[in-house]
PDB file of C-alpha atoms in Angstrom:
ATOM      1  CA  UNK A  16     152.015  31.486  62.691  1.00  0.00           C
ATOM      2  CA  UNK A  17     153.919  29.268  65.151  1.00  0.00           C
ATOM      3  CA  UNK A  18     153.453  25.990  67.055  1.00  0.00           C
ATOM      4  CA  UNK A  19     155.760  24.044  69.236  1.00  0.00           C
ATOM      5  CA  UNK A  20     155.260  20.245  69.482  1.00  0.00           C
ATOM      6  CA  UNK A  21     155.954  18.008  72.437  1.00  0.00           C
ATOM      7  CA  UNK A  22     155.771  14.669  71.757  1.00  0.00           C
ATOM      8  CA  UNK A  23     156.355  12.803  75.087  1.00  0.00           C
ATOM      9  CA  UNK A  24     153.306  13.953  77.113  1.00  0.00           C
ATOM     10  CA  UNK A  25     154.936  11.701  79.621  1.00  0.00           C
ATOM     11  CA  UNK A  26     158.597  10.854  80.566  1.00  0.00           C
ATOM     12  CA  UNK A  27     159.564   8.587  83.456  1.00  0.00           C
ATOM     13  CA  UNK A  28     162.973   8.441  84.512  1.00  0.00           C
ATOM     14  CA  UNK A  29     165.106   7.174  87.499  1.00  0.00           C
ATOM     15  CA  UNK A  30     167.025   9.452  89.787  1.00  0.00           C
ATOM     16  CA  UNK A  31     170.485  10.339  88.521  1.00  0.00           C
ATOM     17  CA  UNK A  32     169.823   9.482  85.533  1.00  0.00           C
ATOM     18  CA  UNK A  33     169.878  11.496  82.436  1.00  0.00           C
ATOM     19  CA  UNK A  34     167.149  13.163  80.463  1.00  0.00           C
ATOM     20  CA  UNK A  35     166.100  14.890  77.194  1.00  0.00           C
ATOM     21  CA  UNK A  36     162.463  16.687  76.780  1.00  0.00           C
ATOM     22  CA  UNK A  37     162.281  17.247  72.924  1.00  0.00           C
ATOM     23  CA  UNK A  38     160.384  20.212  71.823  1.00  0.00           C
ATOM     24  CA  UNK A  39     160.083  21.410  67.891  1.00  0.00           C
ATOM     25  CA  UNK A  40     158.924  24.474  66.728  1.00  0.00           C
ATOM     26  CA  UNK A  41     157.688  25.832  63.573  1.00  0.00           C
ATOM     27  CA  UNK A  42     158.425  29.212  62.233  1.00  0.00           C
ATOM     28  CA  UNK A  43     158.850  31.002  58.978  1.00  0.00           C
ATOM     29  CA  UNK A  44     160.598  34.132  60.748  1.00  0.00           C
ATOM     30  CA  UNK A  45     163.376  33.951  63.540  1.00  0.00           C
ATOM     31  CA  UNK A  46     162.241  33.435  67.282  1.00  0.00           C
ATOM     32  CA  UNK A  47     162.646  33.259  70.728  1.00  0.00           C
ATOM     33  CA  UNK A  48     162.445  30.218  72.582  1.00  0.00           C
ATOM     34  CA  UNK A  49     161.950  29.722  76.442  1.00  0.00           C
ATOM     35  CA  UNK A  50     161.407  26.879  78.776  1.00  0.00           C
ATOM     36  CA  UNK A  51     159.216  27.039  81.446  1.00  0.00           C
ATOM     37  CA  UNK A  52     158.942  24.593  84.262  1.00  0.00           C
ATOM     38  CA  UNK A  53     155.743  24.438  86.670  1.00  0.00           C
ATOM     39  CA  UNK A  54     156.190  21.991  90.207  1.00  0.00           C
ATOM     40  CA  UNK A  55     152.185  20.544  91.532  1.00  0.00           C
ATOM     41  CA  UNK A  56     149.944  23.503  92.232  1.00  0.00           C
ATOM     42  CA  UNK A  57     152.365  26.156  91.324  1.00  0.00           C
ATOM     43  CA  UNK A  58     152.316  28.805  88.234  1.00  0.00           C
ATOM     44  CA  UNK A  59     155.255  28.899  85.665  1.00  0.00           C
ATOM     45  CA  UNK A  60     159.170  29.415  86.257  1.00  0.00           C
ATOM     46  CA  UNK A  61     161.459  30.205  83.652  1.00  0.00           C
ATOM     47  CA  UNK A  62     164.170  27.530  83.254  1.00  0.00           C
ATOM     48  CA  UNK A  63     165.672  28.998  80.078  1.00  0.00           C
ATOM     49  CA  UNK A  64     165.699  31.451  77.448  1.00  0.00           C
ATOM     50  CA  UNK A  65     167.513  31.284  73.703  1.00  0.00           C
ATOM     51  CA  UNK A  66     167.555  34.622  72.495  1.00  0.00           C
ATOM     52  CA  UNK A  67     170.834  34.942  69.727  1.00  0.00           C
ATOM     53  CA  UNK A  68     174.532  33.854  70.218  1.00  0.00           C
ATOM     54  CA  UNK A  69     175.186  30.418  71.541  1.00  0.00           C
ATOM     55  CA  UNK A  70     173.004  27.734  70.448  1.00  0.00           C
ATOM     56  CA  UNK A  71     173.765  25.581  73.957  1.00  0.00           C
ATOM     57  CA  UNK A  72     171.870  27.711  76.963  1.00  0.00           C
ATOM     58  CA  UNK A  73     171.864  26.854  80.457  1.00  0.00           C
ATOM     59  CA  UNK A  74     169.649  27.629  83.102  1.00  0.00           C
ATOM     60  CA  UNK A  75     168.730  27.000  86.413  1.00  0.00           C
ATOM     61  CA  UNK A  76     168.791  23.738  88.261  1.00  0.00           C
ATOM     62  CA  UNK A  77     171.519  22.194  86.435  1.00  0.00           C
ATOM     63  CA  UNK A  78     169.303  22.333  83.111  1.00  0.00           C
ATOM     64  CA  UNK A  79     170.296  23.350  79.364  1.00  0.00           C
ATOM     65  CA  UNK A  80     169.372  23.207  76.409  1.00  0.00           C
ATOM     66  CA  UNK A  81     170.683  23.174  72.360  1.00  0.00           C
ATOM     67  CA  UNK A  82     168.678  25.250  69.645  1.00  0.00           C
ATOM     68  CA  UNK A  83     169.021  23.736  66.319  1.00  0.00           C
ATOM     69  CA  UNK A  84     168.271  25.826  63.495  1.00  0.00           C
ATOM     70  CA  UNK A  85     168.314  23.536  61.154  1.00  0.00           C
ATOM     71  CA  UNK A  86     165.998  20.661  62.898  1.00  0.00           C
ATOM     72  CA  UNK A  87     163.624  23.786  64.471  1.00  0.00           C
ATOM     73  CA  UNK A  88     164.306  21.772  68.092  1.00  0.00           C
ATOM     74  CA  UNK A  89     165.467  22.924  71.679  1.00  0.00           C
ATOM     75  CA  UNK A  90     165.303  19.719  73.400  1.00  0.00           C
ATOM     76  CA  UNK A  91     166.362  19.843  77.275  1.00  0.00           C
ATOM     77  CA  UNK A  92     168.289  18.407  78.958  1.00  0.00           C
ATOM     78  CA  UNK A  93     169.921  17.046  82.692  1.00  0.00           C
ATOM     79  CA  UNK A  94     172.793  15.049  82.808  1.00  0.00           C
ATOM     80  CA  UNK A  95     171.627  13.706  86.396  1.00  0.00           C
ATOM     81  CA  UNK A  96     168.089  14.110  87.941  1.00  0.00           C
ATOM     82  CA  UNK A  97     166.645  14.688  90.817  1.00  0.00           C
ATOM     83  CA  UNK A  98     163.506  13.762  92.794  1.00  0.00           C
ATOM     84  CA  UNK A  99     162.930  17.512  93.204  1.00  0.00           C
ATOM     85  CA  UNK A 100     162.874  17.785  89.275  1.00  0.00           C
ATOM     86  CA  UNK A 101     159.169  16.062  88.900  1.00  0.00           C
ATOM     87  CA  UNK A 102     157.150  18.735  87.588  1.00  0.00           C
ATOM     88  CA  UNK A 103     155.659  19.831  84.740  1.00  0.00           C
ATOM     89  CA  UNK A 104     158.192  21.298  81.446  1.00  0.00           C
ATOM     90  CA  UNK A 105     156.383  23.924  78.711  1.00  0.00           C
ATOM     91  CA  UNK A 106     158.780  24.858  76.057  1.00  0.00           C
ATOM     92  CA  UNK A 107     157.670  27.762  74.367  1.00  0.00           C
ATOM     93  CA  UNK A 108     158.199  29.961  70.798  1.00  0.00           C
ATOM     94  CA  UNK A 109     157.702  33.698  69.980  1.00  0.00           C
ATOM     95  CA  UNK A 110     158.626  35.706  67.005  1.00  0.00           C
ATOM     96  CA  UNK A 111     161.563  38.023  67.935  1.00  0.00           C
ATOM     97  CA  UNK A 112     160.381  41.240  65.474  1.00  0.00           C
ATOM     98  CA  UNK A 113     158.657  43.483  68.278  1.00  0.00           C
ATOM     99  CA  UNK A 114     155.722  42.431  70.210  1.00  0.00           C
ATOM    100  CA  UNK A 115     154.525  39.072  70.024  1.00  0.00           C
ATOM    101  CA  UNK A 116     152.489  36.459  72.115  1.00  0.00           C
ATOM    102  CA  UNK A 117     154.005  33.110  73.625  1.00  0.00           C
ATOM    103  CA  UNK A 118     152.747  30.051  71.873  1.00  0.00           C
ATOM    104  CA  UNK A 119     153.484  27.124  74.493  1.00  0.00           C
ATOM    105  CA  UNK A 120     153.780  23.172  73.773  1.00  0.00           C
ATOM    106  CA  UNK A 121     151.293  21.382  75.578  1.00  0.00           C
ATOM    107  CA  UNK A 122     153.695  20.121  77.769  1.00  0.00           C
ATOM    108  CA  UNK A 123     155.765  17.023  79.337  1.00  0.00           C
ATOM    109  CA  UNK A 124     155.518  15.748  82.537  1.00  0.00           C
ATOM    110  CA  UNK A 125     158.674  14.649  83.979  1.00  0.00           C
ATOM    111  CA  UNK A 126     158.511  11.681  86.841  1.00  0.00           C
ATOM    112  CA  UNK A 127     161.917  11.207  88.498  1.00  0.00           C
ATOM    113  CA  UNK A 128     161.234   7.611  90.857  1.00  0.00           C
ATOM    114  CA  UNK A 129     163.852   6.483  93.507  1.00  0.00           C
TER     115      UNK A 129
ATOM    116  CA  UNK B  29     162.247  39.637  93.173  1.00  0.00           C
ATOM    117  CA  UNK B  30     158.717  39.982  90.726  1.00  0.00           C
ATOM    118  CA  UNK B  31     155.881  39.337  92.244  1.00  0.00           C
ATOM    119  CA  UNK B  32     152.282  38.437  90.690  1.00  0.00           C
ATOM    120  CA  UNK B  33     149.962  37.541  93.237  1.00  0.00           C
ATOM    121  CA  UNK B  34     146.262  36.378  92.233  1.00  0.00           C
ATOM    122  CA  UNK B  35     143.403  36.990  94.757  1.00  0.00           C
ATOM    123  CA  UNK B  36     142.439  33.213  95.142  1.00  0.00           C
ATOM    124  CA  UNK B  37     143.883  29.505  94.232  1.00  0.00           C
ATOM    125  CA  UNK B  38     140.729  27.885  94.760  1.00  0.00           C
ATOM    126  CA  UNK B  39     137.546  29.178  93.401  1.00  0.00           C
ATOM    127  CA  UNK B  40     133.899  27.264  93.314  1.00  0.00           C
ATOM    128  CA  UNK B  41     131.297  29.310  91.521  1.00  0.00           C
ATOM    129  CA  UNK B  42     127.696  28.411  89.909  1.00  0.00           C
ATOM    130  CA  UNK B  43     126.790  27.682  86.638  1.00  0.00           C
ATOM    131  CA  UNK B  44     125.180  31.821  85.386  1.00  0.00           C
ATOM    132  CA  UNK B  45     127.399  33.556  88.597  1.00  0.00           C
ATOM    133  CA  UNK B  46     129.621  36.055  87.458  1.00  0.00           C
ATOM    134  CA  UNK B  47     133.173  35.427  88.203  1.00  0.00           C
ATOM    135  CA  UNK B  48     135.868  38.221  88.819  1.00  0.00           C
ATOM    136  CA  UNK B  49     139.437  36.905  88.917  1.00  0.00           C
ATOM    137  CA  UNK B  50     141.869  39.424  89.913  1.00  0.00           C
ATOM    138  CA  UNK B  51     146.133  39.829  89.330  1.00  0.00           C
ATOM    139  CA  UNK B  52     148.529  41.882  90.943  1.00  0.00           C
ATOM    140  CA  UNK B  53     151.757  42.525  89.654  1.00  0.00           C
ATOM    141  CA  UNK B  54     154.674  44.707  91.571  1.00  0.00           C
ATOM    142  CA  UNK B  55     157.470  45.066  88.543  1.00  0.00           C
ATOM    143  CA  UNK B  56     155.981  48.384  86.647  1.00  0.00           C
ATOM    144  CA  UNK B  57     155.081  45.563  83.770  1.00  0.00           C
ATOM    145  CA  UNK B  58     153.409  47.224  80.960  1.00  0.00           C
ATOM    146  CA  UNK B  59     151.850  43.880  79.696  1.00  0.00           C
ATOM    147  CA  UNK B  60     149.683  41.754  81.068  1.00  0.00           C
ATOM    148  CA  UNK B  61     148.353  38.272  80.050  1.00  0.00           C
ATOM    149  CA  UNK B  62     145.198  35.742  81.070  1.00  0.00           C
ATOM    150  CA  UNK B  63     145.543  32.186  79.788  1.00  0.00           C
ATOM    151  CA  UNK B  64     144.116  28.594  80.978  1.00  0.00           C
ATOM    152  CA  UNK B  65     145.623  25.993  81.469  1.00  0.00           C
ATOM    153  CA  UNK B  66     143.713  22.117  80.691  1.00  0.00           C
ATOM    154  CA  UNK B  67     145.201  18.834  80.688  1.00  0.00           C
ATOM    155  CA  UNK B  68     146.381  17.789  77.157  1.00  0.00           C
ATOM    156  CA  UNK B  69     146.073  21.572  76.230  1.00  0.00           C
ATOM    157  CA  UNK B  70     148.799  23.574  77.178  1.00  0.00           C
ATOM    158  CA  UNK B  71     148.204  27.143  77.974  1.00  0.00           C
ATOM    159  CA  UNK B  72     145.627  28.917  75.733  1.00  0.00           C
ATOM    160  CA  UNK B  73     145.769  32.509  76.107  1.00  0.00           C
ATOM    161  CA  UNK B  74     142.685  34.217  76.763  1.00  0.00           C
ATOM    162  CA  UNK B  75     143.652  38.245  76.245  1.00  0.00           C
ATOM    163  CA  UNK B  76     146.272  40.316  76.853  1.00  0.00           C
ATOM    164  CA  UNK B  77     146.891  43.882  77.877  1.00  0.00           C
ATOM    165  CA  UNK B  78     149.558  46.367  76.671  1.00  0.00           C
ATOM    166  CA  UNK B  79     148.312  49.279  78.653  1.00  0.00           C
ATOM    167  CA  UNK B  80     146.080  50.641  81.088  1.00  0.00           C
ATOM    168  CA  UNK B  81     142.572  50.477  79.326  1.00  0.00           C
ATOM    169  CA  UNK B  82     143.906  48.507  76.460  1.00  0.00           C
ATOM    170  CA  UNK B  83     143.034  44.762  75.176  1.00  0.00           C
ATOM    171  CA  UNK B  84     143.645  42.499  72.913  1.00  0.00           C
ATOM    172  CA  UNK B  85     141.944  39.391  72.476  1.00  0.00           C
ATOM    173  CA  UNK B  86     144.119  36.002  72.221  1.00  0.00           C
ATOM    174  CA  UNK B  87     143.240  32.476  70.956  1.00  0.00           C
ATOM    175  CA  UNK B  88     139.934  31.890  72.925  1.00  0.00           C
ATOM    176  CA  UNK B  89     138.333  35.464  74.350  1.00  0.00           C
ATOM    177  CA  UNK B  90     134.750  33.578  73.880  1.00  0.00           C
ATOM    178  CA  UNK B  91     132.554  33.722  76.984  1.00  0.00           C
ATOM    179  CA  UNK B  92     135.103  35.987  79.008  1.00  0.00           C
ATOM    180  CA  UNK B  93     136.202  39.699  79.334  1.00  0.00           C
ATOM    181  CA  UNK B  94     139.035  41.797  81.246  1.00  0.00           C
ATOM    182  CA  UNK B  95     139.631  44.797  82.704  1.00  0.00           C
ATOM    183  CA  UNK B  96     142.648  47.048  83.139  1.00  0.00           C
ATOM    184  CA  UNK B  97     141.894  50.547  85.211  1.00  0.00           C
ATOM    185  CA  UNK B  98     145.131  50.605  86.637  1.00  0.00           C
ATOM    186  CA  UNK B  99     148.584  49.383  85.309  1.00  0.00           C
ATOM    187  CA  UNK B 100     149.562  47.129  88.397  1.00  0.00           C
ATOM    188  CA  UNK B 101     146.218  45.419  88.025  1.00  0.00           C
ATOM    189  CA  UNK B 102     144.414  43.150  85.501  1.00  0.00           C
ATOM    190  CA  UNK B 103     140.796  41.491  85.859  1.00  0.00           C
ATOM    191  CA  UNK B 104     139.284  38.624  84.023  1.00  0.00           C
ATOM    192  CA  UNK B 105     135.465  38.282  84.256  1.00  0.00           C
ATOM    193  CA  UNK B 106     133.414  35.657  83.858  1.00  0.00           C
ATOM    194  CA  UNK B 107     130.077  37.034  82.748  1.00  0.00           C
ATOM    195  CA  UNK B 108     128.161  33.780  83.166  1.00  0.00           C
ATOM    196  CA  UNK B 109     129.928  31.016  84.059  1.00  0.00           C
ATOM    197  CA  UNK B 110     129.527  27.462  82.581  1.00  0.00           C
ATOM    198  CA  UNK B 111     131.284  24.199  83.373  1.00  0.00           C
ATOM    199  CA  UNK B 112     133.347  24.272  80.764  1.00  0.00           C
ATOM    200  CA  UNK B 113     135.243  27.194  82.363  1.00  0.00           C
ATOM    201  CA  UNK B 114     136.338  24.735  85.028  1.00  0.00           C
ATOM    202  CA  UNK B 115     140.130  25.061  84.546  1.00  0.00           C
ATOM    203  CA  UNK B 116     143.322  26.397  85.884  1.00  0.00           C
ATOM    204  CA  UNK B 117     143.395  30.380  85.314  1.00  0.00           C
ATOM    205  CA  UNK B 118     147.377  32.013  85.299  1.00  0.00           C
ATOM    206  CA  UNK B 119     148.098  35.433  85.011  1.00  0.00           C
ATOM    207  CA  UNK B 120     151.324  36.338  83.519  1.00  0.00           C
ATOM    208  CA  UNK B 121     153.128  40.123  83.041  1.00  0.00           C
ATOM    209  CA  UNK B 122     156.048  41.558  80.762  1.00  0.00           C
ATOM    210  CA  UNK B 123     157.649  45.000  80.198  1.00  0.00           C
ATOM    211  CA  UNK B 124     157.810  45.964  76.693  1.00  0.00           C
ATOM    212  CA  UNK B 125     161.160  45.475  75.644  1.00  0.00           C
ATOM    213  CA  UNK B 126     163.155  42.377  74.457  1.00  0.00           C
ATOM    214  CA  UNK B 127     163.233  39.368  75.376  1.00  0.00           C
ATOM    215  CA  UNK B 128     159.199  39.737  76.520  1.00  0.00           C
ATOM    216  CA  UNK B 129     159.927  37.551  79.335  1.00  0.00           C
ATOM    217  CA  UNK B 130     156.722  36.793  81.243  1.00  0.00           C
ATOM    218  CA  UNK B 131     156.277  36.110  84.880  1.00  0.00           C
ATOM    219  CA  UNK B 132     153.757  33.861  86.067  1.00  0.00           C
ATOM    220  CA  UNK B 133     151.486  33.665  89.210  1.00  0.00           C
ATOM    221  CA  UNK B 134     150.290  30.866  91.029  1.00  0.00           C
ATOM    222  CA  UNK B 135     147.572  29.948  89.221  1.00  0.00           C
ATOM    223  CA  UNK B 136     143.185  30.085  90.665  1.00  0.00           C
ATOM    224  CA  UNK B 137     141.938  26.877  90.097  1.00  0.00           C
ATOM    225  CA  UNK B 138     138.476  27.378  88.758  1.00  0.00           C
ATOM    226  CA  UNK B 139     135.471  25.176  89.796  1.00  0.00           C
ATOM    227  CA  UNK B 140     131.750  25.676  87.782  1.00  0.00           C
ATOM    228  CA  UNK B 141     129.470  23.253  88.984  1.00  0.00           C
TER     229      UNK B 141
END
């Protein structure tokens, strides 16, 4: 089976500043892996997917993020944040052999501060 | 642009009502997905749906049910509710084909008292 761990249930950080969410996964067979961001009262957005190919993805909003085989992570990252960026990040694992379910983190929440 | 709409955002129900939470979804999706969502928790997937009539139960199916008569449309139910189905409720959808991408609506807040 997999799990995905997020450690920082919590990360402040000042506008235009950089940031890292860490996410690691667990997984005996190759996967997917997605990041999902969801702003106050809203459902979930993709930010990202890693699917093959390129181990650095980007996404929207100035995000990306690295898949590391070898350390099971896919931290993301911003080089400069934004107010707007507060919200809520779920990364997110699935085996990539036919249909399988989405296993999320339990999330971090991201609080940019003037 | 895909669209999944649910039918409320807020929702108050007794403790013993039956409680019918509905989704929407205008892409042609062949799957469909209930989860909730808790502080601390993550999303939990409740069941899922691969076609019309067909369901699969996820991590924690205990206490609810779903319904699928028609493939743009997928139910959860409620059949007595208790407080500790006070939660966050999102539907999600996603054709059948790589990379399983699921789209998200806005969520029903869920209220037992």
């Amino acid at each position: 089976a997999q799990s995905v761990t997020q450690l920082d249930s919590q990360v402040p950080v000042f506008e235009e500043a950089p940031v890292e969410l860490r996410c690691n996964y667990s997984s005996s067979v190759s996967v997917y892996l997605f990041w999902y961001v969801q702003y106050p009262n809203q459902g979930l957005q993709l930010l990202l997917k890693y699917l093959s190919g390129s181990t650095l993805v980007k996404g929207i909003n100035g995000f990306e993020a690295e898949f590391n085989k070898s350390q099971t992570s896919f931290h993301l990252r911003k080089p400069s944040v934004h107010i707007s960026d507060t919200a809520e990040y779920f990364c997110a694992v699935q085996k990539n052999t036919g249909f399988q379910k989405l296993v999320f983190g339990t999330g971090t929440r991201l609080l940019v501060s003037p | 642009d895909v669209k999944v709409t649910q039918s409320s955002r807020y929702l108050v129900k007794r403790t013993g009502e039956k409680v019918f939470l509905e989704c929407v979804q205008d892409m042609d999706h062949e799957n469909m997905f209930w989860y909730r969502q808790d502080p601390g928790l993550g999303l939990r997937l409740i069941y899922f749906s691969y076609d019309v009539k067909m369901k699969e139960k996820g991590d924690i199916p205990e206490g609810y049910s779903v319904s699928r008569e028609k493939k743009e449309r997928f139910s959860l139910i409620l059949e007595s509710a208790s407080t500790n189905q006070t939660s966050m409720y999102l539907c999600a959808s996603s054709f059948q084909r790589e990379p399983y991408e699921q789209y998200f609506g806005p969520g029903t807040r869920l209220t037992v008292t």
